[in-house]
PDB file of C-alpha atoms in Angstrom:
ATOM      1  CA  UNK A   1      13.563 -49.721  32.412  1.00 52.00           C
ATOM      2  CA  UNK A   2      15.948 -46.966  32.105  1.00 54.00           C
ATOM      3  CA  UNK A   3      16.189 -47.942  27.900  1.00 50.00           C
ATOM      4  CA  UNK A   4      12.555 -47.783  27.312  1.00 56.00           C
ATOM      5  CA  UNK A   5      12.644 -44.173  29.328  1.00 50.00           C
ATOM      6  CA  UNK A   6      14.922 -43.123  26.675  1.00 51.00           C
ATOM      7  CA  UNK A   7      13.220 -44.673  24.169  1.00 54.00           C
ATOM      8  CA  UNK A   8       9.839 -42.870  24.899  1.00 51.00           C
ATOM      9  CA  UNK A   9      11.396 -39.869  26.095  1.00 48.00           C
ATOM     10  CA  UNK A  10      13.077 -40.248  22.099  1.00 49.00           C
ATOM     11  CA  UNK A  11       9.669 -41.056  21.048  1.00 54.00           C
ATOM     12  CA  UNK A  12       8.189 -37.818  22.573  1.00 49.00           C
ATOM     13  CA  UNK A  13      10.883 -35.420  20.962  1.00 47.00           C
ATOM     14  CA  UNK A  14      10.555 -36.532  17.619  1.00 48.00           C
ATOM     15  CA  UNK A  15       6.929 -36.657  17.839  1.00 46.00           C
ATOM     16  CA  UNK A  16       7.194 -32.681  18.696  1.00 51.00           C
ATOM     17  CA  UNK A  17       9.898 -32.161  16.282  1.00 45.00           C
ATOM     18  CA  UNK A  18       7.513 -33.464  13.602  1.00 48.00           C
ATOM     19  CA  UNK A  19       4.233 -31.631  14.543  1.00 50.00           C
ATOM     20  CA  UNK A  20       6.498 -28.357  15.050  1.00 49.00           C
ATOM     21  CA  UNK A  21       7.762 -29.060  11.300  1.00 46.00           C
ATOM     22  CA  UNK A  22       4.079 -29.835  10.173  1.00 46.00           C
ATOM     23  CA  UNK A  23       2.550 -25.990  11.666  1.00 46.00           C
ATOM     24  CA  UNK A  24       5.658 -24.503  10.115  1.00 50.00           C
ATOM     25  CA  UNK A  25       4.226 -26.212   6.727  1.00 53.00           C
ATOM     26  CA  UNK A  26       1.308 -25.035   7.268  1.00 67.00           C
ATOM     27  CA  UNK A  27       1.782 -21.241   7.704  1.00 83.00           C
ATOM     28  CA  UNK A  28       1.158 -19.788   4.088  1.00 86.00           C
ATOM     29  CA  UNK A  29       0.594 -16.864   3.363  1.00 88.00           C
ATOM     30  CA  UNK A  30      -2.868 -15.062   2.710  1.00 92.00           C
ATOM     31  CA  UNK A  31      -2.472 -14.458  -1.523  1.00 93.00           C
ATOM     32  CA  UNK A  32      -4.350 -11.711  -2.672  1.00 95.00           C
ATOM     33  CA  UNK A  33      -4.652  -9.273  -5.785  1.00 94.00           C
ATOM     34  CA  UNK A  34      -4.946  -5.733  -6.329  1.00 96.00           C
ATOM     35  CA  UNK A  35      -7.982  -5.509  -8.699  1.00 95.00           C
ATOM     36  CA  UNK A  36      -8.779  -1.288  -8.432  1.00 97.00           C
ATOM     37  CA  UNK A  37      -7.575   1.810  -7.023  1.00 98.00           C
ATOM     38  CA  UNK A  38      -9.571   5.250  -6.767  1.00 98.00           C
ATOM     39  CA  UNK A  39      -8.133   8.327  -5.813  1.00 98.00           C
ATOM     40  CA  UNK A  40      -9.903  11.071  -3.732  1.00 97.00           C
ATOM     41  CA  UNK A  41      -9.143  14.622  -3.190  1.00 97.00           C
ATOM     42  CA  UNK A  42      -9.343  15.607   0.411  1.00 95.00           C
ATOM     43  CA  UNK A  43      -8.299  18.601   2.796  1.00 93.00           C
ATOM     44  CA  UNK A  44      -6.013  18.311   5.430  1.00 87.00           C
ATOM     45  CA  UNK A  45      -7.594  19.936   8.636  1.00 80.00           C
ATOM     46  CA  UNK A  46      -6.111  20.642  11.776  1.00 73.00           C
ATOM     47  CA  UNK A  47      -7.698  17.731  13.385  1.00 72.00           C
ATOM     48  CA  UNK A  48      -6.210  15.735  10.578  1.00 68.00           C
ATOM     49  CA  UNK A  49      -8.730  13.581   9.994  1.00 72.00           C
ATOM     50  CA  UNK A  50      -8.217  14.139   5.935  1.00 72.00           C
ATOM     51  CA  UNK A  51     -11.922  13.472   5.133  1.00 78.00           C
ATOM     52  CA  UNK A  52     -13.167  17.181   5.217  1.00 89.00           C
ATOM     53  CA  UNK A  53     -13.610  17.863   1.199  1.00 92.00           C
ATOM     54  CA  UNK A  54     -11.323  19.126  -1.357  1.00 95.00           C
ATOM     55  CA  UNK A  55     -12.716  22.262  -2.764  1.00 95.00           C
ATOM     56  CA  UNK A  56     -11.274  23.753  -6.066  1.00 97.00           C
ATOM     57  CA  UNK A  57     -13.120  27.238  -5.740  1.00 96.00           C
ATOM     58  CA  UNK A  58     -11.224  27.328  -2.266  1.00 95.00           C
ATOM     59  CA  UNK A  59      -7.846  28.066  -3.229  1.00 95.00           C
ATOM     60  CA  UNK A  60      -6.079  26.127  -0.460  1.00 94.00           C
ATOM     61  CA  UNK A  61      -2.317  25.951  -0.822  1.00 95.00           C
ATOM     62  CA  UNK A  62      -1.182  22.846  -1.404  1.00 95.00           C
ATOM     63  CA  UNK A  63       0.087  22.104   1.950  1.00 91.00           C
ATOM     64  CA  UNK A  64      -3.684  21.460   2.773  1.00 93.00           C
ATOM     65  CA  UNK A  65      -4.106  18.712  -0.368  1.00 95.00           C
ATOM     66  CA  UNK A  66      -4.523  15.125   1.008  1.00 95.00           C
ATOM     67  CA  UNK A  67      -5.235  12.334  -1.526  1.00 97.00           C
ATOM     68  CA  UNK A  68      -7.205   9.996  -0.043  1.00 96.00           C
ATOM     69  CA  UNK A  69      -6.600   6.023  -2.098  1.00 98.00           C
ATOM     70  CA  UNK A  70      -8.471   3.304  -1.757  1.00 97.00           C
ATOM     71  CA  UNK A  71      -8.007  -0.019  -2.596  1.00 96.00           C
ATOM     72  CA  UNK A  72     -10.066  -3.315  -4.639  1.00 95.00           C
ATOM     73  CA  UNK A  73      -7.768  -6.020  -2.727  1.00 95.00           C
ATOM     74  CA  UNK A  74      -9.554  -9.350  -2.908  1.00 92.00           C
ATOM     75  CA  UNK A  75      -7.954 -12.155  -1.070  1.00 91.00           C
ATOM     76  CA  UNK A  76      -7.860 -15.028  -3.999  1.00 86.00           C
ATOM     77  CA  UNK A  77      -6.616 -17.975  -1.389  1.00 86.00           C
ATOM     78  CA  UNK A  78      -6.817 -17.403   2.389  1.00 81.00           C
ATOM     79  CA  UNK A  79      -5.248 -19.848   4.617  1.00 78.00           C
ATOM     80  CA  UNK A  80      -6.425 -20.958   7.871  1.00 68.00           C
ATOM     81  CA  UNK A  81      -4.804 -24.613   7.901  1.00 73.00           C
ATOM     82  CA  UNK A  82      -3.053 -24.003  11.734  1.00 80.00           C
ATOM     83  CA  UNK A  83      -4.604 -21.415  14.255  1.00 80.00           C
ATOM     84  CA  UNK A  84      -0.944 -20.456  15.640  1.00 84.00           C
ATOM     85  CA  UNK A  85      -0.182 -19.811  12.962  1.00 85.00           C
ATOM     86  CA  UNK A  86      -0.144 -15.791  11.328  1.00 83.00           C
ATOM     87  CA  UNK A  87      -2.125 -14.357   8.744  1.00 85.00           C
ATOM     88  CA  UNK A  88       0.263 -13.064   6.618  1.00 88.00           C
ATOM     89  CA  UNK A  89      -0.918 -11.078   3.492  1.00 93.00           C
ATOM     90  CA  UNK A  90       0.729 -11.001   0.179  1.00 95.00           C
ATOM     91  CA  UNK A  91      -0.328  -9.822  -3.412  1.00 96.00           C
ATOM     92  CA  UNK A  92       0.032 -12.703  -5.612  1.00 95.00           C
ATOM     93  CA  UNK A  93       0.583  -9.960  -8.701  1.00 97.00           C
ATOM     94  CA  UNK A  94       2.440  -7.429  -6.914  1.00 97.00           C
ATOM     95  CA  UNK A  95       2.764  -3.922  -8.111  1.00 98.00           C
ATOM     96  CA  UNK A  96       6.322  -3.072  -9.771  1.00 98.00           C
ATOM     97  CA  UNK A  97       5.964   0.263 -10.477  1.00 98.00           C
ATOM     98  CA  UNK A  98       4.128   3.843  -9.330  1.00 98.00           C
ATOM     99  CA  UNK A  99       3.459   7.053 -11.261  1.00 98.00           C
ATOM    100  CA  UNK A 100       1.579   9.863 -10.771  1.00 98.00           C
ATOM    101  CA  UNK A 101       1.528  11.795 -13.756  1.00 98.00           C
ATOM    102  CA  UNK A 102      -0.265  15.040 -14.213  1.00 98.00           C
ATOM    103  CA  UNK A 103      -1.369  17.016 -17.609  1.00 98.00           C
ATOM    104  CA  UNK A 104       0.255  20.270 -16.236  1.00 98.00           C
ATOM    105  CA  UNK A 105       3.643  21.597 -15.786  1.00 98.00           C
ATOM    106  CA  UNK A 106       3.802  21.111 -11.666  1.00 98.00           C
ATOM    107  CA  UNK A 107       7.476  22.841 -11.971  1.00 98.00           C
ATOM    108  CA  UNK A 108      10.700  23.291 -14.200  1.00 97.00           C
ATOM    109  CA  UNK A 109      11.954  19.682 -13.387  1.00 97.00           C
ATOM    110  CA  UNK A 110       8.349  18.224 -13.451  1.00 98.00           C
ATOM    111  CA  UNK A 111       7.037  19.347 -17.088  1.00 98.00           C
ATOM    112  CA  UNK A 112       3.061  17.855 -17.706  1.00 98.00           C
ATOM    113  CA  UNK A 113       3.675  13.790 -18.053  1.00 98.00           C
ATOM    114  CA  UNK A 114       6.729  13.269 -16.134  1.00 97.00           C
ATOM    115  CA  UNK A 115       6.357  10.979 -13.021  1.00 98.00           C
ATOM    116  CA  UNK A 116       5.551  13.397  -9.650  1.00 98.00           C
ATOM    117  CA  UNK A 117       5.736  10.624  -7.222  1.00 98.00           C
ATOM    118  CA  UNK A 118       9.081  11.369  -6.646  1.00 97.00           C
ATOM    119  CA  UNK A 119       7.965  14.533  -5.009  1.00 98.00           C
ATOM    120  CA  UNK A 120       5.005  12.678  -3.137  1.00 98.00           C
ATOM    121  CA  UNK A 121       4.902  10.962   1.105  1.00 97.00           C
ATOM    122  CA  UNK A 122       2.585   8.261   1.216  1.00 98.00           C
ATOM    123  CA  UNK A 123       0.691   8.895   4.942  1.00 96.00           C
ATOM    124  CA  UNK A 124      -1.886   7.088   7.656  1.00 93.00           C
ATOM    125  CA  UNK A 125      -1.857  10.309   9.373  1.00 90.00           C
ATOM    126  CA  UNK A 126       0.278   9.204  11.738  1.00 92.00           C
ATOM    127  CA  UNK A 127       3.669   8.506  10.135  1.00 94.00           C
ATOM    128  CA  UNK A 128       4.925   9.656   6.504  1.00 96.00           C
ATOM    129  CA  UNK A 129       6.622   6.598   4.134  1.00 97.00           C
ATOM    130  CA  UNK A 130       8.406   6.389   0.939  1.00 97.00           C
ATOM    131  CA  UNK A 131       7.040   5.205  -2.227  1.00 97.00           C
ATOM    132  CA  UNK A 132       9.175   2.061  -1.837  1.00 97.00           C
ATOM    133  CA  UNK A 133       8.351   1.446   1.459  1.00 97.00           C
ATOM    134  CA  UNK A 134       4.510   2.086   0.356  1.00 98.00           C
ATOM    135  CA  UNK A 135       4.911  -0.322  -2.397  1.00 97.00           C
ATOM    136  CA  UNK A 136       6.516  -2.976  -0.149  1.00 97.00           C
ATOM    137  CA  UNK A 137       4.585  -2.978   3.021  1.00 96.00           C
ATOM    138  CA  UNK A 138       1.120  -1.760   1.822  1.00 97.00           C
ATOM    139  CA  UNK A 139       0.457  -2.463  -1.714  1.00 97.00           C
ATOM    140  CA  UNK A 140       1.807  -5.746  -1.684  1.00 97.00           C
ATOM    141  CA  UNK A 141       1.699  -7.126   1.860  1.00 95.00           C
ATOM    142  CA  UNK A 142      -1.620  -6.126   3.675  1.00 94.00           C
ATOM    143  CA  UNK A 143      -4.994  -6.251   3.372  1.00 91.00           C
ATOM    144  CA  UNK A 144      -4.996  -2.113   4.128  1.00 95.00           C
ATOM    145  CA  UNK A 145      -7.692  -1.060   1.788  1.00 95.00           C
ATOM    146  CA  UNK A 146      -7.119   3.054   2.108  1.00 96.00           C
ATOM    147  CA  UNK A 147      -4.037   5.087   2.411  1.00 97.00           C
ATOM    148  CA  UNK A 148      -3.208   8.818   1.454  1.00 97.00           C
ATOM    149  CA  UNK A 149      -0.769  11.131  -0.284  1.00 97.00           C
ATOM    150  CA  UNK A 150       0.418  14.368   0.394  1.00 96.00           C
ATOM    151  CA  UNK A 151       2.962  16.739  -1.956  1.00 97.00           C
ATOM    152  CA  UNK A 152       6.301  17.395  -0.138  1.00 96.00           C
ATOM    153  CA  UNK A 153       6.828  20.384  -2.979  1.00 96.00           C
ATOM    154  CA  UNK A 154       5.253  23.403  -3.867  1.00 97.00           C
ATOM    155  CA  UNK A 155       3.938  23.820  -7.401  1.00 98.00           C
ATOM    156  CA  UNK A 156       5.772  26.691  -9.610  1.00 98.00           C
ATOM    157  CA  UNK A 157       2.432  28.421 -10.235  1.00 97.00           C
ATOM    158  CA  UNK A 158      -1.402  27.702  -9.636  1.00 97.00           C
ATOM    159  CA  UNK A 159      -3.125  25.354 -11.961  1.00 97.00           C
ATOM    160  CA  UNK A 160      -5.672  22.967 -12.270  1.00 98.00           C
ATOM    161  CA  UNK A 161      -3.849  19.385 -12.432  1.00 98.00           C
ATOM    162  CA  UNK A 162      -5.499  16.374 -13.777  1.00 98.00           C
ATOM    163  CA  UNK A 163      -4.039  13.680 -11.931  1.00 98.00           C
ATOM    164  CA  UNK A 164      -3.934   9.778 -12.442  1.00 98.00           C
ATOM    165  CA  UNK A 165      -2.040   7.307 -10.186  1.00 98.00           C
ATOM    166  CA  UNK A 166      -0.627   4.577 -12.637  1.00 98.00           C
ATOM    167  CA  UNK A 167       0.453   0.842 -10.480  1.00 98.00           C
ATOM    168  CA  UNK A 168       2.192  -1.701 -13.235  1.00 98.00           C
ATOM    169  CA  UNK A 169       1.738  -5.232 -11.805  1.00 98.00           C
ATOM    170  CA  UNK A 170       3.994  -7.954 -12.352  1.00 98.00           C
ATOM    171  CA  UNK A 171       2.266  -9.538 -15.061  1.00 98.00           C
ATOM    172  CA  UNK A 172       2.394  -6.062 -17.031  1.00 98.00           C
ATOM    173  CA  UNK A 173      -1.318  -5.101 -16.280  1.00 98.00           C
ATOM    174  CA  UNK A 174      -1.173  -1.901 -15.505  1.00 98.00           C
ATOM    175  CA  UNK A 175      -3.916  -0.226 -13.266  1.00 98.00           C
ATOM    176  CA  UNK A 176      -5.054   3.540 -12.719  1.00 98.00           C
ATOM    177  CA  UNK A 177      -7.080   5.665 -10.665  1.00 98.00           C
ATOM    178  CA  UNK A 178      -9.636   7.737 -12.670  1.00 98.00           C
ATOM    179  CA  UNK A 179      -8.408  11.415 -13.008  1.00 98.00           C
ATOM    180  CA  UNK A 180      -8.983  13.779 -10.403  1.00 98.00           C
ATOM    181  CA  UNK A 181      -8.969  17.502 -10.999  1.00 98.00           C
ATOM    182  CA  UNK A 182      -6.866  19.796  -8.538  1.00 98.00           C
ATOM    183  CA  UNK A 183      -5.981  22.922  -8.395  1.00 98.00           C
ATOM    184  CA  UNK A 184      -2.777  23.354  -6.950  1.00 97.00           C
ATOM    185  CA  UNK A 185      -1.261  26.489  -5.720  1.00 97.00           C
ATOM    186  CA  UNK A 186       1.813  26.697  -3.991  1.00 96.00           C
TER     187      UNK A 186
END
């Protein structure tokens, strides 16, 4: 009696053991792609609630520019094969590389065509992140469809900037926001 206890208390472990092994199998991740991105200019408020419009004719400082992006993400294969298990989102052609270029000189260091995203925060309104950390966690593991950038620098003089948001994929493609005009004064 005591052997066939051990035998079906075996039984019962590796029976576990195997289901256990067979969720973990089936937890995949969510694949999607990044198909478009648009780019809208937006004013910071006090409330900041960034959707209050970006007027030109305004003269804001740039301290009060908010680009609002949003995001085409498409999920190309969504799995649901084990309800305990997590969706987890990732881009199955993540992006490699961000620019923001500009046709103006935005300062000495920053001549018209050089990358500025080395002088942008990527923001929810909440918290500020890096581009890297942008790439990583938004761009190429979430279904977050908008995000926004501000300018941690102050433009040499006032212009109006034609901006474009460039994201190279992994395959080469390259995608980019339309051009938005802003002026920017420091």
């Amino acid at each position: 009696m005591k052997f066939s206890y051990r035998i079906g208390l075996l039984s019962l472990v590796v029976l576990i053991l195997f289901f256990q092994t067979a969720c973990e199998e089936n937890c995949k991740e969510t694949l999607f792609e990044l198909k478009e991105i648009e780019a809208f200019p937006r004013t910071l408020d006090p409330a900041n609630t960034g959707n209050a419009l970006w007027l030109n004719s305004a003269g804001l400082s740039i301290d009060r520019l908010l680009v609002k992006l949003e995001f085409t993400k498409p999920v190309q294969v969504f799995f649901t094969a084990n309800p305990n298990c997590p969706v987890v989102f990732e881009n199955n052609n993540p992006v490699s590389e961000l620019t923001l270029l500009s046709n103006q000189d935005f300062d000495i260091e920053h001549p018209a065509g050089t990358d500025l995203s080395e002088i942008i925060a990527f923001t929810d309104l909440k918290a500020f992140m890096s581009k890297e950390v942008f790439m990583e966690e938004i761009l190429n593991q979430t279904n977050i469809s908008s995000y926004y950038f501000t300018f941690s620098r102050r433009p040499a003089e006032a212009k109006m900037h034609s901006l474009v948001m460039e994201l190279r994929l992994a395959d080469g493609k390259v995608i980019k926001t339309p051009a938005i005009l802003v002026n920017l004064v420091p």
